[in-house]
Amino acid sequence: MSQQKLTIGLFGFGVVGEGIYQVLHELPSLGATVRRICIRDPHKPRNAPAELFTTRADELLNDPEINLIVELIDDAEAAYAIVTRALRSGRHVVSANKALLARHLPELLYLQQEYGGSLLYEAAVCGSIPILRNLEEYYDNDLLQGISGIVNGSTNYILTQQAKGLDYDAALRQAQQLGFAESNPTLDVEGHDAANKLSLLLAHAWGIVVQPHNLLRQGITRIRPEDWDYAREKGWRIVLAATALRNADGSVSASVLPRFVAPGNPLFDVRDEYNGLLLRSRLSDRQFLSGKGAGRFPTASAVVSDISARSYQYKYEYKKLRRSETAQLAPDFELEVYVGFDADNPVPESDFGEVYSSYRSEEGAYFTGRISARALLAAAWWQAPGVSVIALPEGAPASRRPAPVRKAALALAV
Ligand SMILES: NC(=O)C1=CN([C@@H]2O[C@H](COP(=O)(O)OP(=O)(O)OC[C@H]3O[C@@H](n4cnc5c(N)ncnc54)[C@H](OP(=O)(O)O)[C@@H]3O)[C@@H](O)[C@H]2O)C=CC1
Ligand SMILES: N[C@@H](CC=O)C(=O)O
């Protein structure tokens, strides 16, 4: 297939936008040039010729010379207007905006089909790790059993620093300064960004379209100093894990939760802004992908890859979504968790199907056990301050009594 020359209208000149502008200059063989750049603030100094910049989206969207819109802004609603207009005009679009993509995927699919433009977004999930095109092209079969791992660089950076003793606020500030965090870092630390990415993974892995707010989610803000003590005592780390595992009946159980990981699990060695994805497939068993999940150039590498793929007319086929029978999200599933709480916020053991171990003192308490996702979501304590819920590592922790094997129960482990 011949390579098409691409004339780019670039939206956003922040961490990623400026990165992609620089990288394209170093890659003339790509045959892609930036014609105009739309930004929000006309007064900011920029490392590019002033005549390229505008604050008027129309100047890019109405320019007949521009055949590719690259959308790299930090405002999901404004991005929605830009991307849908571009697709309605039949243009091709590359985006890194997981919030926009996860929220509006069905409409974005429809617009591609109806108007013939394509939308690529490898950078939206796990930064530099090439996962979406792999799921589209390589795992085009029914054998994929699970995808789980670390999909948010900021939280992994924060948790890595906290494990070394840095306090949470200082670690978050560093993640912001390094360009890893979203403009609104609540999206990172409360797990929304991970849920957005998980919903895109579900669509490309199994054809499941789910609004991210419907996924079971907890971020890292409730992790308490006592939980770190517990992890250190066991020799474990804490990560924010996105997990999607296929059950025996074909349904998929999905969640975003802090998780303890033990040495031996490849995620144990994924530090700082790196992400890691563990794929399980019936024939190939386990495969592990790791790479930088946030930051200017790692993200730009995925955007460049999409631009290059587009220059050879690549588009997602969404094959799994088009199947007559797509997998469904499991309405309920079992979780094996540690729950920590203080004296003011007691958690009743009776909410649990089984309690494996428990500890109580005057300052606080924790127990480990098995609870259904439905019971967890219904529990008054689930989102209460002072209560932390952390998934247990794969395999039985030393303190655990043997649990009955339940076929439908989900080994939500990474
Ligand atoms: N940073 C990262 O590591 C990663 C980021 N992403 C995603 O990439 C996107 C960009 O992130 P990032 O570069 O970090 O964000 P930044 O905050 O660094 O930059 C955002 C850019 O968007 C511009 N902008 C905001 N609103 C508008 C608007 N309405 N019209 C035109 N321009 C606008 C800003 O303009 P101005 O300069 O004038 O303020 C700025 O240039 C986001 O969707 C993010 O989620 C994805 C993967 C990794
Ligand atoms: N804020 C995000 C940026 C990349 O997607 C993250 O920290 O992972």
CSV table of C-alpha atoms and ligand atoms in Angstrom, one decimal:
chain,number,residue,atom,x,y,z
A,1,MET,CA,0.0,0.0,0.0
A,2,SER,CA,1.4,3.4,-0.9
A,3,GLN,CA,2.1,6.0,1.8
A,4,GLN,CA,-0.3,9.0,1.8
A,5,LYS,CA,1.0,12.5,2.6
A,6,LEU,CA,-0.6,13.8,5.7
A,7,THR,CA,-1.3,17.5,6.4
A,8,ILE,CA,-2.1,17.8,10.1
A,9,GLY,CA,-4.3,20.2,12.0
A,10,LEU,CA,-3.0,19.8,15.6
A,11,PHE,CA,-5.2,20.6,18.6
A,12,GLY,CA,-3.2,21.2,21.8
A,13,PHE,CA,0.4,22.2,22.3
A,14,GLY,CA,1.0,21.0,25.9
A,15,VAL,CA,3.0,18.0,27.2
A,16,VAL,CA,2.0,15.7,24.4
A,17,GLY,CA,1.1,18.2,21.6
A,18,GLU,CA,4.5,20.0,21.7
A,19,GLY,CA,6.1,16.6,21.9
A,20,ILE,CA,4.5,15.4,18.7
A,21,TYR,CA,5.3,18.7,17.0
A,22,GLN,CA,9.0,18.2,17.9
A,23,VAL,CA,9.1,14.5,16.9
A,24,LEU,CA,7.5,15.1,13.5
A,25,HIS,CA,10.3,17.5,12.7
A,26,GLU,CA,12.8,14.8,13.4
A,27,LEU,CA,10.9,12.2,11.2
A,28,PRO,CA,10.6,13.7,7.7
A,29,SER,CA,10.3,10.2,6.2
A,30,LEU,CA,6.8,10.0,7.8
A,31,GLY,CA,5.6,12.6,5.2
A,32,ALA,CA,3.4,14.3,7.8
A,33,THR,CA,3.6,18.1,8.3
A,34,VAL,CA,1.8,20.3,10.8
A,35,ARG,CA,-0.1,23.0,9.0
A,36,ARG,CA,-1.9,24.8,11.9
A,37,ILE,CA,-2.0,24.4,15.7
A,38,CYS,CA,-5.1,25.3,17.7
A,39,ILE,CA,-4.5,26.2,21.4
A,40,ARG,CA,-6.6,27.8,24.2
A,41,ASP,CA,-4.3,30.6,25.4
A,42,PRO,CA,-2.9,33.0,22.7
A,43,HIS,CA,-0.5,34.6,25.2
A,44,LYS,CA,1.6,31.7,26.2
A,45,PRO,CA,5.1,31.6,24.8
A,46,ARG,CA,5.5,28.7,22.3
A,47,ASN,CA,8.4,26.8,20.9
A,48,ALA,CA,7.2,27.0,17.3
A,49,PRO,CA,6.6,29.7,14.7
A,50,ALA,CA,3.8,32.1,15.8
A,51,GLU,CA,2.0,32.0,12.5
A,52,LEU,CA,1.1,28.3,13.1
A,53,PHE,CA,-1.0,29.1,16.1
A,54,THR,CA,-4.7,30.1,16.4
A,55,THR,CA,-7.4,29.8,19.0
A,56,ARG,CA,-10.1,29.3,16.3
A,57,ALA,CA,-10.9,25.7,15.8
A,58,ASP,CA,-12.7,26.5,12.5
A,59,GLU,CA,-9.4,27.5,10.9
A,60,LEU,CA,-8.3,23.9,11.1
A,61,LEU,CA,-11.6,22.2,10.7
A,62,ASN,CA,-12.6,24.2,7.6
A,63,ASP,CA,-9.2,24.0,6.0
A,64,PRO,CA,-9.5,21.7,2.9
A,65,GLU,CA,-5.7,21.1,2.9
A,66,ILE,CA,-5.8,19.4,6.3
A,67,ASN,CA,-6.5,15.7,6.0
A,68,LEU,CA,-5.6,14.6,9.5
A,69,ILE,CA,-6.7,16.1,12.8
A,70,VAL,CA,-4.5,15.2,15.7
A,71,GLU,CA,-6.4,16.0,18.9
A,72,LEU,CA,-4.2,16.4,22.0
A,73,ILE,CA,-6.1,18.7,24.3
A,74,ASP,CA,-7.0,18.3,28.0
A,75,ASP,CA,-10.7,19.2,27.8
A,76,ALA,CA,-12.8,16.1,27.0
A,77,GLU,CA,-15.9,18.1,26.1
A,78,ALA,CA,-14.2,20.5,23.8
A,79,ALA,CA,-12.4,17.5,22.3
A,80,TYR,CA,-15.8,15.9,21.7
A,81,ALA,CA,-16.9,18.9,19.6
A,82,ILE,CA,-13.6,18.9,17.7
A,83,VAL,CA,-13.4,15.1,17.0
A,84,THR,CA,-17.1,14.7,16.1
A,85,ARG,CA,-16.9,17.7,13.7
A,86,ALA,CA,-13.8,16.3,12.1
A,87,LEU,CA,-15.3,12.8,11.7
A,88,ARG,CA,-18.5,14.3,10.2
A,89,SER,CA,-16.5,16.0,7.6
A,90,GLY,CA,-15.0,12.6,6.7
A,91,ARG,CA,-11.5,13.5,8.1
A,92,HIS,CA,-9.2,11.1,9.8
A,93,VAL,CA,-8.4,11.7,13.5
A,94,VAL,CA,-5.8,10.7,15.9
A,95,SER,CA,-6.5,11.3,19.6
A,96,ALA,CA,-5.0,10.5,23.0
A,97,ASN,CA,-8.1,11.6,24.9
A,98,LYS,CA,-9.3,8.5,26.8
A,99,ALA,CA,-12.0,10.4,28.7
A,100,LEU,CA,-13.6,11.5,25.4
A,101,LEU,CA,-13.1,8.1,23.8
A,102,ALA,CA,-14.4,6.0,26.6
A,103,ARG,CA,-17.5,8.2,27.2
A,104,HIS,CA,-18.5,8.5,23.5
A,105,LEU,CA,-17.2,5.3,21.8
A,106,PRO,CA,-20.6,4.2,20.3
A,107,GLU,CA,-21.2,7.6,18.7
A,108,LEU,CA,-17.5,7.7,17.5
A,109,LEU,CA,-17.9,4.3,15.9
A,110,TYR,CA,-21.1,5.4,14.2
A,111,LEU,CA,-19.4,8.5,12.8
A,112,GLN,CA,-16.5,6.6,11.4
A,113,GLN,CA,-18.9,4.2,9.7
A,114,GLU,CA,-21.2,6.8,8.4
A,115,TYR,CA,-18.8,9.4,7.1
A,116,GLY,CA,-15.7,7.2,6.2
A,117,GLY,CA,-13.1,8.9,8.4
A,118,SER,CA,-11.0,6.9,10.8
A,119,LEU,CA,-10.1,7.4,14.4
A,120,LEU,CA,-6.9,6.0,16.0
A,121,TYR,CA,-6.0,6.3,19.6
A,122,GLU,CA,-3.2,4.0,20.7
A,123,ALA,CA,-1.8,6.7,23.0
A,124,ALA,CA,-5.0,6.7,25.0
A,125,VAL,CA,-4.2,3.4,26.7
A,126,CYS,CA,-0.9,2.8,28.4
A,127,GLY,CA,1.1,5.5,26.6
A,128,SER,CA,3.9,3.8,24.7
A,129,ILE,CA,2.7,0.2,25.0
A,130,PRO,CA,1.2,-0.9,21.7
A,131,ILE,CA,-1.8,-2.7,23.0
A,132,LEU,CA,-4.9,-1.6,21.0
A,133,ARG,CA,-3.6,-2.5,17.6
A,134,ASN,CA,-2.3,-5.8,19.1
A,135,LEU,CA,-5.8,-6.5,20.5
A,136,GLU,CA,-7.3,-5.6,17.1
A,137,GLU,CA,-5.0,-7.6,15.0
A,138,TYR,CA,-3.2,-10.3,16.9
A,139,TYR,CA,-5.8,-11.4,19.4
A,140,ASP,CA,-8.6,-11.7,16.8
A,141,ASN,CA,-9.9,-14.9,18.3
A,142,ASP,CA,-11.8,-16.2,21.3
A,143,LEU,CA,-8.7,-17.3,23.2
A,144,LEU,CA,-8.1,-14.2,25.2
A,145,GLN,CA,-8.8,-15.0,28.8
A,146,GLY,CA,-7.7,-11.9,30.6
A,147,ILE,CA,-5.9,-8.5,30.6
A,148,SER,CA,-4.8,-7.0,33.8
A,149,GLY,CA,-2.2,-4.6,35.0
A,150,ILE,CA,-1.1,-1.1,35.6
A,151,VAL,CA,-2.6,1.4,33.1
A,152,ASN,CA,-2.0,4.7,34.9
A,153,GLY,CA,1.5,6.2,35.0
A,154,SER,CA,0.8,8.9,37.6
A,155,THR,CA,-0.6,6.6,40.3
A,156,ASN,CA,2.2,4.1,39.7
A,157,TYR,CA,4.7,6.9,40.0
A,158,ILE,CA,3.0,8.1,43.3
A,159,LEU,CA,2.8,4.6,44.8
A,160,THR,CA,6.4,3.9,43.9
A,161,GLN,CA,7.5,7.1,45.7
A,162,GLN,CA,5.3,6.4,48.6
A,163,ALA,CA,6.8,2.9,48.9
A,164,LYS,CA,10.2,4.7,49.3
A,165,GLY,CA,8.8,6.9,52.0
A,166,LEU,CA,7.8,10.1,50.2
A,167,ASP,CA,4.5,11.5,51.3
A,168,TYR,CA,1.5,11.4,49.0
A,169,ASP,CA,1.1,15.1,48.3
A,170,ALA,CA,4.8,15.5,47.4
A,171,ALA,CA,4.6,12.5,45.1
A,172,LEU,CA,1.5,13.8,43.4
A,173,ARG,CA,3.2,17.2,42.8
A,174,GLN,CA,6.1,15.4,41.2
A,175,ALA,CA,3.8,13.4,38.9
A,176,GLN,CA,2.2,16.7,37.9
A,177,GLN,CA,5.6,18.5,37.3
A,178,LEU,CA,6.8,15.6,35.2
A,179,GLY,CA,3.8,15.9,32.9
A,180,PHE,CA,2.3,12.5,33.8
A,181,ALA,CA,-0.9,13.6,35.6
A,182,GLU,CA,-4.1,14.8,34.0
A,183,SER,CA,-4.8,18.5,34.3
A,184,ASN,CA,-7.3,17.5,36.9
A,185,PRO,CA,-5.3,14.8,38.8
A,186,THR,CA,-8.4,13.6,40.5
A,187,LEU,CA,-9.0,11.6,37.3
A,188,ASP,CA,-5.7,9.8,38.0
A,189,VAL,CA,-5.8,9.3,41.7
A,190,GLU,CA,-9.5,8.3,42.0
A,191,GLY,CA,-9.1,5.7,39.2
A,192,HIS,CA,-11.2,7.4,36.6
A,193,ASP,CA,-8.4,7.5,34.0
A,194,ALA,CA,-7.8,3.8,34.6
A,195,ALA,CA,-11.5,3.1,34.2
A,196,ASN,CA,-11.5,5.0,30.9
A,197,LYS,CA,-8.6,2.9,29.7
A,198,LEU,CA,-10.2,-0.3,30.9
A,199,SER,CA,-13.3,0.4,29.0
A,200,LEU,CA,-11.3,0.9,25.8
A,201,LEU,CA,-9.4,-2.3,26.5
A,202,LEU,CA,-12.8,-4.2,26.9
A,203,ALA,CA,-14.0,-2.8,23.6
A,204,HIS,CA,-10.9,-3.9,21.7
A,205,ALA,CA,-10.4,-7.2,23.5
A,206,TRP,CA,-13.9,-8.6,23.6
A,207,GLY,CA,-16.2,-6.1,21.9
A,208,ILE,CA,-17.7,-5.0,25.2
A,209,VAL,CA,-18.9,-1.4,25.2
A,210,VAL,CA,-19.3,-0.1,28.8
A,211,GLN,CA,-19.4,3.4,30.2
A,212,PRO,CA,-16.5,3.8,32.5
A,213,HIS,CA,-18.7,5.0,35.3
A,214,ASN,CA,-20.4,1.6,35.3
A,215,LEU,CA,-17.1,-0.2,36.2
A,216,LEU,CA,-16.2,-1.1,39.8
A,217,ARG,CA,-13.6,1.5,40.7
A,218,GLN,CA,-11.6,2.7,43.6
A,219,GLY,CA,-8.4,4.9,43.3
A,220,ILE,CA,-5.4,5.3,45.6
A,221,THR,CA,-6.6,8.1,47.8
A,222,ARG,CA,-7.9,5.8,50.6
A,223,ILE,CA,-4.7,3.8,51.1
A,224,ARG,CA,-3.7,4.4,54.7
A,225,PRO,CA,-0.3,4.3,56.4
A,226,GLU,CA,-1.3,1.1,58.1
A,227,ASP,CA,-1.9,-0.5,54.7
A,228,TRP,CA,1.6,0.4,53.7
A,229,ASP,CA,2.8,-1.2,56.9
A,230,TYR,CA,0.9,-4.4,56.1
A,231,ALA,CA,2.4,-4.4,52.5
A,232,ARG,CA,5.9,-3.9,53.9
A,233,GLU,CA,5.5,-6.7,56.4
A,234,LYS,CA,4.6,-9.1,53.7
A,235,GLY,CA,7.2,-7.9,51.2
A,236,TRP,CA,4.5,-6.7,48.8
A,237,ARG,CA,3.9,-3.6,46.7
A,238,ILE,CA,0.7,-1.7,46.1
A,239,VAL,CA,-0.3,-0.9,42.5
A,240,LEU,CA,-3.5,0.4,41.0
A,241,ALA,CA,-4.7,-2.5,38.9
A,242,ALA,CA,-7.2,-2.6,36.1
A,243,THR,CA,-8.4,-6.1,35.7
A,244,ALA,CA,-10.6,-7.8,33.1
A,245,LEU,CA,-10.9,-11.6,33.3
A,246,ARG,CA,-13.0,-13.9,31.3
A,247,ASN,CA,-15.2,-16.3,33.3
A,248,ALA,CA,-16.2,-19.9,32.5
A,249,ASP,CA,-19.5,-18.7,31.1
A,250,GLY,CA,-17.8,-16.2,28.7
A,251,SER,CA,-18.7,-13.1,30.7
A,252,VAL,CA,-15.9,-10.7,31.7
A,253,SER,CA,-15.4,-9.4,35.2
A,254,ALA,CA,-13.8,-6.0,35.3
A,255,SER,CA,-12.6,-3.7,38.0
A,256,VAL,CA,-10.1,-0.9,38.9
A,257,LEU,CA,-8.8,-1.4,42.4
A,258,PRO,CA,-5.6,-1.0,44.4
A,259,ARG,CA,-3.9,-4.4,44.6
A,260,PHE,CA,-1.1,-5.9,46.5
A,261,VAL,CA,1.4,-7.6,44.3
A,262,ALA,CA,4.0,-10.0,45.5
A,263,PRO,CA,7.5,-10.7,44.1
A,264,GLY,CA,7.3,-13.0,41.2
A,265,ASN,CA,4.4,-11.2,39.6
A,266,PRO,CA,5.8,-9.2,36.7
A,267,LEU,CA,3.9,-6.1,37.9
A,268,PHE,CA,6.0,-6.1,41.1
A,269,ASP,CA,8.9,-4.7,39.0
A,270,VAL,CA,6.8,-2.1,37.1
A,271,ARG,CA,7.9,1.2,38.8
A,272,ASP,CA,7.4,4.9,38.4
A,273,GLU,CA,5.4,6.0,35.3
A,274,TYR,CA,5.8,2.6,33.7
A,275,ASN,CA,2.7,0.6,32.9
A,276,GLY,CA,2.5,-3.2,32.6
A,277,LEU,CA,-0.1,-5.4,31.1
A,278,LEU,CA,-0.4,-9.1,31.7
A,279,LEU,CA,-2.4,-10.9,28.9
A,280,ARG,CA,-3.7,-14.4,29.4
A,281,SER,CA,-4.6,-16.5,26.4
A,282,ARG,CA,-5.7,-20.1,26.3
A,283,LEU,CA,-2.9,-21.1,23.9
A,284,SER,CA,0.0,-18.8,24.7
A,285,ASP,CA,-0.6,-18.8,28.5
A,286,ARG,CA,0.9,-15.5,29.8
A,287,GLN,CA,2.4,-12.6,28.0
A,288,PHE,CA,3.6,-9.4,29.6
A,289,LEU,CA,4.0,-6.0,28.0
A,290,SER,CA,5.6,-3.1,29.8
A,291,GLY,CA,6.6,0.4,28.9
A,292,LYS,CA,6.3,4.0,29.9
A,293,GLY,CA,2.7,4.9,30.3
A,294,ALA,CA,2.9,8.6,30.6
A,295,GLY,CA,5.1,11.6,29.7
A,296,ARG,CA,5.8,13.6,26.6
A,297,PHE,CA,7.9,11.4,24.4
A,298,PRO,CA,6.5,8.0,25.3
A,299,THR,CA,3.0,9.3,24.5
A,300,ALA,CA,4.3,11.0,21.4
A,301,SER,CA,5.7,7.7,20.2
A,302,ALA,CA,2.2,6.1,20.2
A,303,VAL,CA,0.7,9.2,18.5
A,304,VAL,CA,3.5,9.0,15.8
A,305,SER,CA,2.7,5.3,15.4
A,306,ASP,CA,-0.9,6.2,14.7
A,307,ILE,CA,0.0,8.9,12.3
A,308,SER,CA,2.3,6.5,10.4
A,309,ALA,CA,-0.4,3.8,10.5
A,310,ARG,CA,-2.8,6.3,9.1
A,311,SER,CA,-0.5,7.3,6.3
A,312,TYR,CA,-0.8,3.6,5.2
A,313,GLN,CA,-4.6,3.9,5.5
A,314,TYR,CA,-4.8,1.8,8.6
A,315,LYS,CA,-8.1,1.9,10.6
A,316,TYR,CA,-9.5,-0.2,13.4
A,317,GLU,CA,-12.0,-2.8,12.1
A,318,TYR,CA,-13.6,-3.3,15.5
A,319,LYS,CA,-14.0,-6.9,14.5
A,320,LYS,CA,-15.0,-8.1,17.9
A,321,LEU,CA,-17.7,-5.4,18.2
A,322,ARG,CA,-19.2,-6.5,14.9
A,323,ARG,CA,-19.6,-10.1,15.9
A,324,SER,CA,-23.1,-11.3,16.3
A,325,GLU,CA,-22.3,-12.6,19.8
A,326,THR,CA,-20.1,-10.3,21.8
A,327,ALA,CA,-19.0,-11.1,25.4
A,328,GLN,CA,-20.9,-9.4,28.2
A,329,LEU,CA,-19.7,-7.8,31.4
A,330,ALA,CA,-20.3,-10.1,34.3
A,331,PRO,CA,-23.1,-8.6,36.5
A,332,ASP,CA,-21.5,-9.9,39.6
A,333,PHE,CA,-18.2,-11.6,40.6
A,334,GLU,CA,-16.1,-12.5,43.6
A,335,LEU,CA,-13.3,-10.4,44.9
A,336,GLU,CA,-10.6,-11.4,47.4
A,337,VAL,CA,-9.7,-8.3,49.3
A,338,TYR,CA,-8.0,-6.8,52.3
A,339,VAL,CA,-10.2,-4.1,54.1
A,340,GLY,CA,-8.5,-1.7,56.5
A,341,PHE,CA,-10.5,0.7,58.7
A,342,ASP,CA,-10.3,2.8,61.8
A,343,ALA,CA,-12.4,2.6,64.9
A,344,ASP,CA,-14.8,5.4,63.7
A,345,ASN,CA,-15.6,3.5,60.5
A,346,PRO,CA,-16.2,-0.2,61.4
A,347,VAL,CA,-16.7,-2.7,58.6
A,348,PRO,CA,-19.0,-5.6,59.4
A,349,GLU,CA,-17.5,-9.0,58.6
A,350,SER,CA,-21.0,-10.2,57.9
A,351,ASP,CA,-20.9,-8.4,54.5
A,352,PHE,CA,-18.2,-11.0,53.5
A,353,GLY,CA,-18.9,-14.4,52.0
A,354,GLU,CA,-15.8,-15.6,53.9
A,355,VAL,CA,-13.3,-14.0,56.2
A,356,TYR,CA,-9.7,-15.4,55.8
A,357,SER,CA,-8.0,-13.5,58.6
A,358,SER,CA,-8.6,-10.5,60.8
A,359,TYR,CA,-6.7,-8.2,63.1
A,360,ARG,CA,-8.1,-5.6,65.5
A,361,SER,CA,-6.4,-3.1,67.9
A,362,GLU,CA,-7.5,0.1,69.5
A,363,GLU,CA,-6.2,2.2,66.6
A,364,GLY,CA,-7.9,0.2,63.9
A,365,ALA,CA,-8.4,-3.1,62.2
A,366,TYR,CA,-8.2,-5.0,59.0
A,367,PHE,CA,-9.4,-8.3,57.7
A,368,THR,CA,-9.0,-10.2,54.5
A,369,GLY,CA,-11.8,-12.1,52.8
A,370,ARG,CA,-14.0,-12.8,49.9
A,371,ILE,CA,-16.9,-10.5,49.0
A,372,SER,CA,-19.0,-10.2,45.9
A,373,ALA,CA,-18.7,-7.1,43.7
A,374,ARG,CA,-22.4,-6.5,44.2
A,375,ALA,CA,-22.1,-6.6,48.0
A,376,LEU,CA,-19.1,-4.3,47.9
A,377,LEU,CA,-20.9,-1.7,45.8
A,378,ALA,CA,-23.9,-1.8,48.1
A,379,ALA,CA,-21.9,-1.5,51.3
A,380,ALA,CA,-22.2,1.8,53.1
A,381,TRP,CA,-18.5,1.6,54.0
A,382,TRP,CA,-17.2,1.1,50.4
A,383,GLN,CA,-16.5,4.7,49.7
A,384,ALA,CA,-16.2,5.9,53.3
A,385,PRO,CA,-13.2,7.9,54.3
A,386,GLY,CA,-10.9,5.8,56.6
A,387,VAL,CA,-11.7,2.6,54.8
A,388,SER,CA,-9.4,1.1,52.3
A,389,VAL,CA,-10.1,-1.8,50.0
A,390,ILE,CA,-7.1,-3.5,48.4
A,391,ALA,CA,-7.3,-6.6,46.3
A,392,LEU,CA,-5.2,-9.5,47.5
A,393,PRO,CA,-2.4,-10.9,45.4
A,394,GLU,CA,-2.8,-13.9,43.2
A,395,GLY,CA,-2.6,-17.1,45.2
A,396,ALA,CA,-3.3,-17.7,48.8
A,397,PRO,CA,-1.7,-15.3,51.2
A,398,ALA,CA,0.0,-17.1,54.1
A,399,SER,CA,-2.8,-16.0,56.5
A,400,ARG,CA,-5.6,-17.4,54.4
A,401,ARG,CA,-7.7,-20.4,55.3
A,402,PRO,CA,-8.4,-22.6,52.3
A,403,ALA,CA,-11.4,-21.3,50.5
A,404,PRO,CA,-13.9,-23.5,48.8
A,405,VAL,CA,-13.3,-23.6,45.0
A,406,ARG,CA,-16.3,-22.1,43.3
A,407,LYS,CA,-16.4,-22.5,39.5
A,408,ALA,CA,-18.0,-19.2,38.8
A,409,ALA,CA,-15.8,-17.3,41.3
A,410,LEU,CA,-13.4,-15.0,39.7
A,411,ALA,CA,-9.7,-15.2,40.3
A,412,LEU,CA,-9.4,-11.5,40.0
A,413,ALA,CA,-5.7,-11.8,40.2
A,414,VAL,CA,-2.8,-10.4,38.2
B,1,LIG,N1,0.5,13.7,29.5
B,1,LIG,C1,0.5,12.4,29.3
B,1,LIG,O1,1.4,11.7,29.7
B,1,LIG,C2,-0.6,11.8,28.5
B,1,LIG,C3,-1.7,12.5,28.1
B,1,LIG,N2,-2.7,11.9,27.4
B,1,LIG,C4,-3.8,12.7,26.9
B,1,LIG,O2,-3.3,13.6,26.0
B,1,LIG,C5,-4.1,14.8,26.0
B,1,LIG,C6,-3.2,16.0,26.2
B,1,LIG,O3,-2.6,15.9,27.5
B,1,LIG,P1,-1.4,16.9,27.9
B,1,LIG,O4,-0.6,17.2,26.7
B,1,LIG,O5,-0.7,16.2,29.0
B,1,LIG,O6,-2.2,18.1,28.4
B,1,LIG,P2,-1.6,19.6,28.7
B,1,LIG,O7,-2.5,20.2,29.7
B,1,LIG,O8,-0.2,19.6,28.8
B,1,LIG,O9,-2.0,20.4,27.3
B,1,LIG,C7,-3.3,20.6,26.9
B,1,LIG,C8,-3.3,21.4,25.7
B,1,LIG,O10,-4.6,21.5,25.2
B,1,LIG,C9,-4.9,22.9,24.9
B,1,LIG,N3,-6.3,23.1,24.9
B,1,LIG,C10,-7.1,22.9,26.0
B,1,LIG,N4,-8.4,23.2,25.6
B,1,LIG,C11,-8.4,23.6,24.3
B,1,LIG,C12,-9.3,24.0,23.4
B,1,LIG,N5,-10.6,24.0,23.7
B,1,LIG,N6,-9.0,24.3,22.1
B,1,LIG,C13,-7.7,24.2,21.8
B,1,LIG,N7,-6.7,23.8,22.6
B,1,LIG,C14,-7.0,23.5,23.9
B,1,LIG,C15,-4.0,23.7,25.8
B,1,LIG,O11,-3.9,25.0,25.3
B,1,LIG,P3,-2.9,26.1,26.1
B,1,LIG,O12,-1.5,25.6,25.8
B,1,LIG,O13,-3.3,27.3,25.4
B,1,LIG,O14,-3.3,26.0,27.5
B,1,LIG,C16,-2.7,22.9,25.9
B,1,LIG,O15,-1.9,23.2,24.8
B,1,LIG,C17,-5.2,14.6,27.1
B,1,LIG,O16,-6.3,14.0,26.6
B,1,LIG,C18,-4.5,13.5,28.0
B,1,LIG,O17,-5.4,12.8,28.7
B,1,LIG,C19,-2.6,10.6,27.0
B,1,LIG,C20,-1.5,9.8,27.4
B,1,LIG,C21,-0.4,10.4,28.2
B,2,LIG,N1,-2.5,10.8,33.4
B,2,LIG,C1,-2.2,9.6,32.6
B,2,LIG,C2,-1.5,10.0,31.4
B,2,LIG,C3,-1.4,8.9,30.4
B,2,LIG,O1,-2.4,8.3,30.0
B,2,LIG,C4,-1.4,8.6,33.4
B,2,LIG,O2,-0.8,9.1,34.4
B,2,LIG,O3,-1.3,7.5,33.0
